Amino acid sequence: MSKIKMNPIVEMDGDEMTRVIWQEIKDELLSPFVELSTEYYDLGLPNRDATADQVTVDAAEAAKRLHVAVKCATITPNAQRVEEYKLHEMWKSPNATIRAALDGTVFRAPIMTDRIKPVVNTWEKPITIARHAYGDVYKATEYRVPGPGKAELLFTGDNGESYRQTVYDYECPGVLQSMFNKDSSIEAFARSCFEYALSVRQDLWFSTKDTISKQYDQTFKFIFQRIFDAEYAEKFKAAGIEYFYTLIDDAVARVIRSKGGFIWACKNYDGDVMSDMVSTAFGSLAMMTSVLVSPDGNFEYEAAHGTVTRHYYRYLKGEQTSTNPVATIFAWSGALNKRGELDGNRQLSDFAKNLEKSVLDTINSGTMTGDLALLCPDPDVKKVTTVEFIKAVRKNLES
Ligand code: NAP
Ligand code: MG
């Protein structure tokens, strides 16, 4: 059988358990079938340290050039990691660097199987979280207030005009934080959401706390509405879908009572928290896909979970772990499918869809990793190691 040919995508390798799984997926599920063409960037922490994090910047630039990227989970260093890896610096989160470069929106959707029932028993279809991936608390300026004094918000315009407001007159020590966002980024967020909703023909919900945050959050609400009215109202009508804004607390209540099958757009922090809540309620963080979509049409696919450190330490001791590789496999299939779509390469897109089907068939037949077996009470369920799971998927893929 001749292998499927493809144009290059950006490959960003990562850390720990997911780096091990990354290689296994390539060897067992991709290379035997596809003449894999990737521009390889090693975002593993040792190489980020050796290149003073230049490799992350280069990888993000490459994603803009080739339009499709696939990324392995990476360590975001903290003080303990600086010690563990003897780092020169506490490098920034690679995801934050890439998101800032692509100015995108992250769409996270659960991978549903027949075997695993969502905790919320009304949910029949996936709920996709669209997370704004720019600014807010992730780029905030913070200060530990040492004692009594006055905190002020000061803006100085390029035209010399300034705006000043008292934040608080401290009578004791405390904390202080300032956040920002930009209209251009919020507009890009809105357009990414409307485009994505049209592409998957699902309703779009958007929620903020605009009743309390009358400038910050209300700006998000107004920008979404303005762009919807001007550019998307007709298209949504034609597609038979709706755009719907509501307060975030109301949204939470409605989401829990819903049947699913829609996109829920959230500001950066809300999206971080709500995507973990939604994925856990659908079953497992290891069953969540994640794609960063930039407004100018670049796509970066990854798993929503981290490097699964606890499993990695067991792996280093020689243990065969039962780490779930599904989200990482779907990152690859997502990227290959998109490459195929953009290039009109049917064979490649079909392969990606078959790969996903083989994964679901494997789980539905009762073969699954430990995290899923725990959620599945059926007596015929077989808990397998990562390597056994990947081999079972390969068998399905071949047949
Ligand atoms: P994590 O890697 O997502 O793992 C947390 C726990 O969730 C695991 O210990 C495991 O639970 C379970 N889990 C996650 N993925 C799993 C999988 N594929 N299969 C089976 N179980 C899975 O989060 P973390 O331990 O907080 O973070 C580890 C490192 O990942 C950190 O250095 C962090 O910076 C990084 N991180 C990276 C990304 C990213 O690159 N996108 C995202 C988040 C975190 P049990 O141990 O109970 O089995
Ligand atoms: Mg998170």
XYZ file of C-alpha atoms and ligand atoms in Angstrom:
448
model
C 0.000 0.000 0.000
C 1.495 3.375 -0.943
C 1.548 6.021 1.738
C -0.584 9.166 1.639
C 1.355 12.278 0.663
C 0.873 15.671 2.312
C 2.132 19.243 2.490
C 4.042 20.143 5.650
C 2.488 21.123 8.969
C 4.271 22.521 12.027
C 5.072 19.902 14.649
C 5.742 21.153 18.182
C 7.096 18.429 20.429
C 6.651 18.680 24.205
C 7.417 17.204 27.599
C 7.167 14.211 29.919
C 4.451 11.558 29.424
C 2.892 13.302 26.458
C 6.285 13.422 24.715
C 6.560 9.646 25.092
C 3.016 9.166 23.762
C 3.722 11.604 20.921
C 6.419 9.323 19.538
C 4.289 6.202 19.950
C 1.431 7.803 18.018
C 3.747 8.777 15.183
C 5.372 5.324 14.994
C 2.212 3.230 15.270
C -0.637 5.301 13.884
C 0.773 7.878 11.465
C 4.062 6.930 9.805
C 2.872 3.498 8.579
C 0.072 5.195 6.610
C 1.169 8.746 5.799
C 4.391 10.130 4.394
C 4.477 12.522 7.332
C 5.786 15.927 6.350
C 6.393 18.248 9.299
C 8.557 21.211 10.186
C 9.778 20.022 13.588
C 10.252 22.305 16.624
C 11.333 20.809 19.920
C 9.388 22.707 22.592
C 10.535 20.288 25.279
C 11.696 22.284 28.289
C 15.431 21.409 27.912
C 15.459 22.786 24.368
C 13.436 25.871 25.289
C 16.052 26.543 27.929
C 18.965 25.886 25.539
C 17.528 28.300 22.939
C 16.449 30.936 25.487
C 12.865 30.154 24.365
C 13.596 31.292 20.791
C 12.299 27.907 19.583
C 8.789 28.784 20.809
C 8.823 32.099 18.960
C 10.095 30.362 15.799
C 7.411 27.682 16.078
C 4.676 30.314 16.372
C 6.034 32.125 13.305
C 6.088 28.832 11.409
C 2.436 28.264 12.335
C 1.593 31.570 10.649
C 3.508 30.515 7.528
C 2.201 26.953 7.150
C -1.281 27.711 8.645
C -1.570 24.321 10.403
C 0.268 23.187 13.531
C 0.046 20.336 16.017
C 1.393 20.767 19.533
C 2.286 18.334 22.305
C 1.626 19.352 25.914
C 4.498 21.281 27.466
C 5.632 22.176 30.970
C 4.915 25.718 32.086
C 7.864 26.295 34.417
C 7.357 27.301 38.031
C 9.940 27.601 40.809
C 10.004 23.839 41.331
C 10.616 23.190 37.614
C 13.427 25.756 37.525
C 15.119 23.651 40.190
C 14.231 20.277 38.626
C 15.487 21.218 35.137
C 18.233 23.617 36.276
C 16.698 26.333 34.077
C 18.415 29.616 33.251
C 15.076 31.409 33.632
C 11.452 30.733 34.485
C 10.363 30.732 30.825
C 6.860 31.852 29.926
C 4.090 29.397 29.118
C 4.606 28.296 25.475
C 0.841 28.326 25.032
C 0.708 31.959 26.115
C 3.513 32.855 23.680
C 1.806 31.072 20.791
C -1.623 32.517 21.626
C -0.199 36.022 21.783
C 1.493 35.522 18.398
C -1.602 34.105 16.692
C -4.106 36.308 18.602
C -6.617 33.553 18.429
C -9.557 31.925 20.073
C -9.268 28.451 21.589
C -12.153 26.065 20.859
C -12.388 23.107 23.208
C -14.803 20.261 22.580
C -15.299 16.945 24.377
C -14.822 13.705 22.450
C -17.994 11.705 23.111
C -18.304 7.924 22.993
C -21.299 5.631 23.477
C -19.706 4.049 26.517
C -19.114 7.070 28.680
C -22.166 8.962 29.841
C -21.825 12.623 30.834
C -22.299 13.363 34.539
C -25.019 15.815 33.509
C -27.555 13.389 32.153
C -29.398 15.898 29.953
C -26.289 16.455 27.796
C -26.681 14.580 24.531
C -24.317 16.536 22.310
C -20.901 18.093 22.893
C -20.605 21.612 24.318
C -17.736 23.518 22.736
C -16.070 26.241 24.789
C -14.668 29.145 22.776
C -12.054 30.799 24.922
C -10.650 34.226 24.147
C -6.906 33.663 24.316
C -5.617 37.186 24.809
C -5.129 39.566 27.743
C -7.150 39.788 30.980
C -5.678 38.166 34.091
C -3.033 36.316 32.014
C -1.381 39.622 31.150
C -2.299 41.457 34.334
C -0.004 43.719 36.313
C -0.077 42.891 39.985
C 1.209 44.501 43.123
C 1.355 43.386 46.734
C 0.399 46.518 48.624
C 2.750 46.759 51.601
C 0.696 49.118 53.781
C -1.534 52.203 53.909
C -1.570 54.368 50.778
C -3.581 55.288 47.730
C -3.923 53.200 44.562
C -4.837 55.010 41.349
C -5.652 54.062 37.771
C -3.786 56.392 35.400
C -4.054 56.499 31.608
C -2.000 58.969 29.572
C -3.153 59.366 25.979
C -0.696 59.941 23.126
C -2.465 63.279 22.693
C -1.394 64.234 26.194
C -4.831 63.938 27.774
C -4.943 61.788 30.844
C -7.498 60.005 32.945
C -7.028 59.312 36.635
C -9.233 57.523 39.129
C -8.784 56.346 42.685
C -8.924 52.570 42.973
C -8.740 52.369 46.750
C -7.408 54.228 49.777
C -5.618 51.468 51.633
C -5.659 51.614 55.434
C -3.753 48.305 55.671
C -1.732 45.958 53.422
C -3.570 44.358 50.507
C -3.421 43.381 46.868
C -3.825 45.271 43.604
C -4.232 44.158 39.996
C -4.841 45.779 36.634
C -5.927 44.036 33.456
C -6.273 45.154 29.866
C -7.702 44.096 26.560
C -7.905 45.639 23.092
C -10.872 46.254 20.780
C -8.920 44.679 17.908
C -8.453 41.448 19.854
C -12.065 41.348 21.032
C -13.199 41.897 17.433
C -10.985 39.014 16.301
C -12.438 36.880 19.104
C -15.962 37.705 17.983
C -15.260 36.962 14.318
C -13.503 33.665 15.149
C -16.567 32.606 17.160
C -19.099 33.609 14.499
C -17.029 31.909 11.769
C -16.621 28.748 13.813
C -20.334 28.616 14.650
C -21.153 28.856 10.939
C -18.590 26.205 10.033
C -20.088 23.673 12.468
C -23.686 25.007 12.203
C -24.209 25.349 15.919
C -25.763 28.134 18.008
C -23.321 30.532 19.645
C -23.787 31.643 23.253
C -21.707 34.410 24.777
C -21.606 35.392 28.430
C -19.798 37.958 30.588
C -20.494 39.854 33.800
C -21.460 43.135 32.144
C -23.875 44.153 34.907
C -20.934 44.488 37.296
C -18.126 45.296 34.870
C -19.767 48.196 33.088
C -16.778 49.204 30.983
C -14.642 46.118 30.618
C -17.159 43.324 30.131
C -19.727 45.576 28.536
C -17.234 46.392 25.794
C -17.046 42.681 24.968
C -20.838 42.476 24.827
C -21.195 45.560 22.595
C -18.456 44.519 20.186
C -19.984 41.067 19.727
C -23.414 42.566 19.086
C -22.109 45.188 16.656
C -20.186 42.637 14.589
C -23.062 40.185 14.669
C -25.582 42.756 13.451
C -23.312 44.129 10.742
C -21.711 40.964 9.396
C -23.357 37.774 10.595
C -27.087 38.184 11.308
C -28.066 37.229 7.754
C -25.612 34.337 7.559
C -26.810 32.894 10.866
C -30.418 33.114 9.695
C -29.560 31.315 6.484
C -27.728 28.600 8.423
C -30.625 28.236 10.856
C -28.533 29.041 13.910
C -28.722 31.695 16.630
C -26.477 34.092 18.492
C -27.484 34.580 22.093
C -25.958 36.778 24.832
C -26.618 36.277 28.528
C -25.021 36.967 31.915
C -22.468 34.363 32.907
C -24.381 33.160 35.971
C -27.491 32.707 33.868
C -25.407 30.911 31.247
C -24.093 28.425 33.801
C -27.627 27.518 34.857
C -28.824 27.172 31.254
C -25.804 25.090 30.224
C -26.477 22.562 32.960
C -30.128 22.229 31.886
C -29.352 22.069 28.161
C -29.032 19.154 25.747
C -25.658 20.454 24.513
C -24.792 20.904 20.868
C -23.749 24.572 20.950
C -20.703 26.800 21.341
C -20.241 28.786 24.535
C -17.944 31.756 24.074
C -16.148 32.893 27.233
C -13.602 35.496 28.196
C -10.096 34.201 28.832
C -10.355 33.222 32.499
C -13.993 32.073 32.316
C -13.000 29.849 29.392
C -10.090 28.371 31.329
C -12.291 27.372 34.242
C -15.464 26.445 32.342
C -13.610 24.192 29.890
C -12.228 22.143 32.774
C -15.716 21.944 34.292
C -17.347 20.949 31.007
C -14.676 18.380 30.093
C -14.778 16.754 33.508
C -18.559 16.566 33.375
C -18.340 14.963 29.920
C -15.967 12.348 31.331
C -12.292 13.229 31.322
C -9.867 16.024 30.575
C -8.091 13.405 28.484
C -11.122 13.361 26.129
C -11.026 17.040 25.199
C -9.767 18.477 21.926
C -8.406 21.969 21.681
C -7.763 24.112 18.622
C -6.469 27.668 18.473
C -8.023 29.505 15.522
C -6.611 32.862 14.509
C -8.777 35.403 12.678
C -6.521 35.189 9.605
C -7.008 31.438 9.293
C -4.199 29.655 11.177
C -4.968 26.532 13.187
C -3.028 25.011 16.056
C -4.266 21.671 17.438
C -3.391 20.265 20.856
C -4.733 18.200 23.740
C -6.413 20.152 26.539
C -4.569 18.300 29.315
C -0.989 18.765 30.524
C 2.105 16.562 30.430
C 0.662 14.071 32.983
C 3.681 14.356 35.276
C 2.541 11.819 37.860
C 2.358 9.100 35.191
C 5.725 10.155 33.763
C 7.489 9.608 37.082
C 6.033 6.090 37.167
C 7.111 5.547 33.548
C 10.673 6.584 34.486
C 10.651 3.827 37.109
C 9.934 1.323 34.346
C 6.177 1.021 34.848
C 3.812 0.645 31.842
C 1.267 3.416 32.429
C -2.350 3.559 31.358
C -2.247 7.176 30.208
C -5.027 8.151 27.833
C -3.592 9.155 24.418
C -6.948 10.055 22.815
C -6.738 13.851 22.992
C -3.203 13.755 21.589
C -4.292 11.445 18.751
C -7.165 13.838 17.998
C -4.719 16.760 17.935
C -2.896 14.969 15.115
C -6.073 13.935 13.302
C -7.416 17.489 13.615
C -4.257 18.927 12.076
C -4.076 16.344 9.284
C -7.761 16.802 8.487
C -7.337 20.590 8.317
C -4.223 20.241 6.108
C -6.245 18.003 3.813
C -9.173 20.445 3.784
C -7.002 23.476 2.990
C -5.131 21.643 0.210
C -8.035 19.676 -1.248
C -6.214 16.492 -0.198
C -9.181 14.120 0.237
C -7.018 11.088 1.019
C -5.412 12.854 3.951
C -8.722 14.109 5.380
C -10.276 10.660 4.990
C -7.330 9.092 6.792
C -7.750 11.555 9.678
C -11.455 10.719 9.979
C -10.720 6.977 9.887
C -8.159 7.421 12.617
C -10.740 9.130 14.839
C -13.311 6.452 14.060
C -10.801 3.727 14.952
C -10.201 5.372 18.331
C -13.937 5.578 19.086
C -14.525 2.011 17.869
C -11.755 0.796 20.174
C -13.342 2.485 23.201
C -16.868 1.427 22.243
C -15.697 -2.181 21.961
C -14.685 -1.930 25.643
C -10.915 -1.470 25.346
C -9.833 1.705 27.166
C -7.263 3.305 29.459
C -7.714 3.408 33.243
C -9.191 6.908 33.475
C -12.101 5.862 31.224
C -12.484 2.350 32.653
C -13.180 4.026 35.999
C -16.152 5.857 34.458
C -17.537 2.819 32.725
C -19.330 0.243 34.880
C -19.853 -2.375 32.122
C -18.436 -5.800 33.047
C -16.830 -6.363 29.619
C -14.539 -3.309 29.904
C -10.849 -4.090 29.542
C -8.399 -1.652 31.101
C -5.226 -1.536 29.000
C -1.888 0.287 28.994
C -1.212 3.178 26.626
C 0.847 0.949 24.345
C -1.866 -1.727 24.235
C -4.523 0.896 23.531
C -2.553 2.370 20.641
C -1.958 -1.116 19.225
C -5.696 -1.845 19.412
C -6.424 1.387 17.529
C -3.864 0.385 14.904
C -5.598 -2.947 14.414
C -8.928 -1.186 13.853
C -7.303 1.313 11.523
C -5.748 -1.434 9.420
C -9.021 -3.286 9.072
P -2.159 17.230 33.793
O -0.901 16.899 33.110
O -3.328 17.521 32.885
O -2.525 16.019 34.762
C -3.325 16.127 35.909
C -3.936 14.778 36.250
O -5.049 14.547 35.413
C -3.014 13.602 36.014
O -2.166 13.380 37.097
C -4.008 12.491 35.765
O -4.615 12.063 36.970
C -5.072 13.205 34.962
N -4.772 13.191 33.511
C -4.495 14.259 32.704
N -4.310 13.845 31.446
C -4.454 12.515 31.449
C -4.366 11.510 30.449
N -4.077 11.833 29.174
N -4.571 10.223 30.804
C -4.859 9.888 32.059
N -4.970 10.780 33.063
C -4.756 12.082 32.763
O -2.008 18.514 34.725
P -0.881 18.880 35.812
O -0.377 17.646 36.479
O -1.476 19.969 36.589
O 0.303 19.494 34.984
C 1.449 18.777 34.553
C 2.296 19.688 33.681
O 1.575 19.980 32.497
C 2.645 21.012 34.343
O 4.033 21.239 34.210
C 1.860 22.037 33.543
O 2.578 23.222 33.393
C 1.651 21.373 32.218
N 0.417 21.756 31.502
C 0.529 21.946 30.164
C -0.588 22.213 29.396
C -0.418 22.376 27.914
O 0.681 22.309 27.406
N -1.473 22.592 27.187
C -1.837 22.293 30.000
C -1.931 22.088 31.388
C -0.798 21.807 32.122
P -4.105 10.814 37.844
O -2.696 11.109 38.259
O -5.066 10.799 38.984
O -4.170 9.581 36.994
Mg -6.811 25.392 32.734
